[in-house]
Tab-separated table of C-alpha atoms in Angstrom:
chain	number	residue	atom	x	y	z
A	1	MET	CA	-48.461	77.147	-7.128
A	2	ILE	CA	-47.442	73.940	-5.388
A	3	SER	CA	-43.717	73.167	-5.470
A	4	LYS	CA	-42.549	70.078	-7.339
A	5	ASN	CA	-41.160	68.709	-4.061
A	6	THR	CA	-43.018	69.488	-0.844
A	7	ILE	CA	-42.558	68.083	2.650
A	8	CYS	CA	-45.860	66.655	3.882
A	9	LEU	CA	-46.268	66.725	7.663
A	10	TRP	CA	-49.083	64.797	9.344
A	11	TYR	CA	-51.142	66.435	12.096
A	12	ASP	CA	-54.135	65.417	14.159
A	13	GLY	CA	-56.407	68.341	13.284
A	14	THR	CA	-53.839	71.023	14.190
A	15	ALA	CA	-52.040	71.692	10.891
A	16	LEU	CA	-53.256	75.295	10.665
A	17	ASP	CA	-52.215	76.082	14.255
A	18	ALA	CA	-48.773	74.601	13.620
A	19	ALA	CA	-48.338	76.485	10.327
A	20	LYS	CA	-49.296	79.770	12.003
A	21	PHE	CA	-46.783	79.172	14.807
A	22	TYR	CA	-43.979	78.379	12.353
A	23	ALA	CA	-44.813	81.482	10.285
A	24	GLU	CA	-44.708	83.693	13.397
A	25	THR	CA	-41.509	82.130	14.754
A	26	PHE	CA	-39.136	81.478	11.858
A	27	PRO	CA	-37.884	83.933	9.235
A	28	ASP	CA	-38.860	83.375	5.595
A	29	SER	CA	-41.948	81.434	6.716
A	30	ALA	CA	-45.596	81.944	5.819
A	31	VAL	CA	-48.999	80.305	5.739
A	32	GLY	CA	-50.353	79.849	2.232
A	33	ALA	CA	-53.547	78.219	1.052
A	34	VAL	CA	-55.868	76.470	3.480
A	35	HIS	CA	-57.904	73.692	1.866
A	36	ARG	CA	-61.096	72.407	3.411
A	37	ALA	CA	-62.409	68.892	2.963
A	38	PRO	CA	-65.034	68.592	0.217
A	39	GLY	CA	-66.604	65.690	2.127
A	40	ASP	CA	-66.343	63.700	5.339
A	41	PHE	CA	-63.121	61.777	5.895
A	42	PRO	CA	-61.920	59.338	8.588
A	43	SER	CA	-60.624	62.034	10.947
A	44	GLY	CA	-62.951	64.892	10.062
A	45	LYS	CA	-66.048	66.305	8.485
A	46	GLU	CA	-66.839	68.188	5.325
A	47	GLY	CA	-65.567	71.754	5.685
A	48	ASP	CA	-62.836	70.918	8.214
A	49	VAL	CA	-59.301	72.010	7.365
A	50	LEU	CA	-57.814	69.122	5.396
A	51	THR	CA	-54.475	70.594	4.278
A	52	VAL	CA	-52.477	73.769	4.798
A	53	GLU	CA	-49.763	74.961	2.440
A	54	PHE	CA	-46.974	76.743	4.295
A	55	THR	CA	-43.258	77.457	4.156
A	56	VAL	CA	-40.741	77.100	6.964
A	57	MET	CA	-37.559	79.077	6.327
A	58	GLY	CA	-38.176	78.857	2.590
A	59	ILE	CA	-38.960	75.120	2.594
A	60	PRO	CA	-42.378	74.305	1.102
A	61	CYS	CA	-44.528	72.158	3.370
A	62	LEU	CA	-48.021	70.756	3.393
A	63	GLY	CA	-49.740	70.126	6.708
A	64	LEU	CA	-52.183	67.236	6.419
A	65	ASN	CA	-54.844	66.778	9.090
A	66	GLY	CA	-54.762	63.014	8.779
A	67	GLY	CA	-55.847	62.137	12.305
A	68	PRO	CA	-54.164	60.367	15.221
A	69	ALA	CA	-52.827	57.333	13.331
A	70	PHE	CA	-49.268	58.624	12.793
A	71	LYS	CA	-46.995	60.635	15.081
A	72	HIS	CA	-43.883	62.670	14.332
A	73	SER	CA	-40.556	61.125	15.340
A	74	GLU	CA	-36.926	62.171	15.520
A	75	ALA	CA	-36.428	60.374	12.201
A	76	PHE	CA	-37.431	63.700	10.637
A	77	SER	CA	-36.361	67.076	11.955
A	78	PHE	CA	-35.782	70.619	10.824
A	79	GLN	CA	-32.200	71.700	11.445
A	80	VAL	CA	-31.959	75.455	11.929
A	81	ALA	CA	-28.491	77.013	11.612
A	82	THR	CA	-28.378	79.998	13.963
A	83	ASP	CA	-25.897	82.854	13.750
A	84	ASP	CA	-25.506	83.732	17.434
A	85	GLN	CA	-26.675	82.975	20.963
A	86	ALA	CA	-29.534	85.481	20.768
A	87	GLU	CA	-31.041	83.732	17.734
A	88	THR	CA	-30.415	80.317	19.299
A	89	ASP	CA	-32.159	81.405	22.503
A	90	ARG	CA	-35.079	83.054	20.680
A	91	LEU	CA	-35.925	80.022	18.546
A	92	TRP	CA	-35.309	77.474	21.313
A	93	ASN	CA	-37.395	79.446	23.801
A	94	ALA	CA	-40.208	79.947	21.272
A	95	ILE	CA	-40.501	76.200	20.687
A	96	ILE	CA	-40.125	75.179	24.339
A	97	GLY	CA	-42.288	78.044	25.603
A	98	ASN	CA	-45.152	77.101	23.305
A	99	GLY	CA	-45.724	73.664	24.822
A	100	GLY	CA	-42.617	72.006	23.412
A	101	GLN	CA	-39.984	70.005	25.219
A	102	ALA	CA	-36.216	70.145	25.456
A	103	SER	CA	-34.011	67.251	24.478
A	104	ALA	CA	-30.244	66.823	24.205
A	105	CYS	CA	-27.567	68.427	22.046
A	106	GLY	CA	-29.694	71.255	20.662
A	107	TRP	CA	-32.712	69.083	19.841
A	108	CYS	CA	-36.222	69.948	20.966
A	109	LYS	CA	-39.784	69.095	19.997
A	110	ASP	CA	-42.618	71.478	19.367
A	111	LYS	CA	-46.028	70.889	20.924
A	112	TRP	CA	-47.106	68.928	17.839
A	113	GLY	CA	-44.215	66.469	18.304
A	114	LEU	CA	-42.104	67.745	15.394
A	115	SER	CA	-38.366	67.681	16.112
A	116	TRP	CA	-36.088	70.680	15.662
A	117	GLN	CA	-32.318	70.960	15.850
A	118	ILE	CA	-31.408	74.497	16.862
A	119	THR	CA	-27.777	74.388	15.772
A	120	PRO	CA	-25.470	77.391	16.035
A	121	ARG	CA	-23.048	77.705	13.122
A	122	ALA	CA	-20.325	78.057	15.766
A	123	LEU	CA	-21.111	74.537	16.996
A	124	THR	CA	-20.802	73.067	13.517
A	125	ALA	CA	-17.468	74.856	13.046
A	126	ALA	CA	-16.231	73.642	16.427
A	127	ILE	CA	-17.077	69.960	16.005
A	128	THR	CA	-15.554	69.951	12.511
A	129	ASP	CA	-12.384	71.759	13.599
A	130	PRO	CA	-9.360	70.412	11.690
A	131	ASP	CA	-7.656	69.914	15.064
A	132	PRO	CA	-9.123	66.586	16.233
A	133	ALA	CA	-8.508	67.391	19.909
A	134	ALA	CA	-10.371	70.720	19.626
A	135	ALA	CA	-13.240	69.061	17.762
A	136	LYS	CA	-13.451	66.333	20.409
A	137	ARG	CA	-13.526	68.846	23.282
A	138	ALA	CA	-16.295	70.827	21.585
A	139	PHE	CA	-18.227	67.641	20.837
A	140	GLU	CA	-17.950	66.427	24.416
A	141	ALA	CA	-19.176	69.807	25.691
A	142	MET	CA	-22.155	69.651	23.326
A	143	MET	CA	-23.034	66.155	24.517
A	144	GLU	CA	-23.682	67.582	28.007
A	145	MET	CA	-26.063	70.319	26.783
A	146	THR	CA	-29.731	70.655	26.039
A	147	LYS	CA	-29.865	74.120	24.408
A	148	ILE	CA	-26.471	74.898	22.899
A	149	ASP	CA	-24.338	77.407	24.782
A	150	ILE	CA	-22.001	78.896	22.158
A	151	ALA	CA	-19.589	80.403	24.698
A	152	ALA	CA	-19.185	77.047	26.437
A	153	VAL	CA	-18.621	75.249	23.122
A	154	GLU	CA	-16.017	77.804	22.061
A	155	ALA	CA	-14.280	77.588	25.465
A	156	ALA	CA	-14.132	73.800	25.171
A	157	ARG	CA	-12.797	74.085	21.629
A	158	ARG	CA	-9.977	76.363	22.839
A	159	GLY	CA	-9.222	73.960	25.677
């Protein structure tokens, strides 16, 4: 059954590959129904995968093989709250190691151009510390990072 509200993500013929990667990488993720085109369409032929229903960490998504007209941008991202450095490293390395690219402050892109924020809960706690000086130190440390280093953030927070 399709959810009342589903995130639709546009792909250039690779929606099924992306959905499989997300299902293998993130907990509470799965590939659901794969729908094939009943006729030719601008970016494909009858029988090609048109849409893929999948979930990413419990969020219902629909991958649409709409062709090359639209690209993903940082205007949309999945933010993943991680519990420790091991989880942060595992998810970051899975995305980067599968053709993705690192960015700044815990952001990265997967090989399909979709943006991810791999954000340790410890980082969120540090940059929202009630002590403004501690929050600022943690924030400034984060601003120098690609993948978040929890120990470094916590050291900066402590001063």
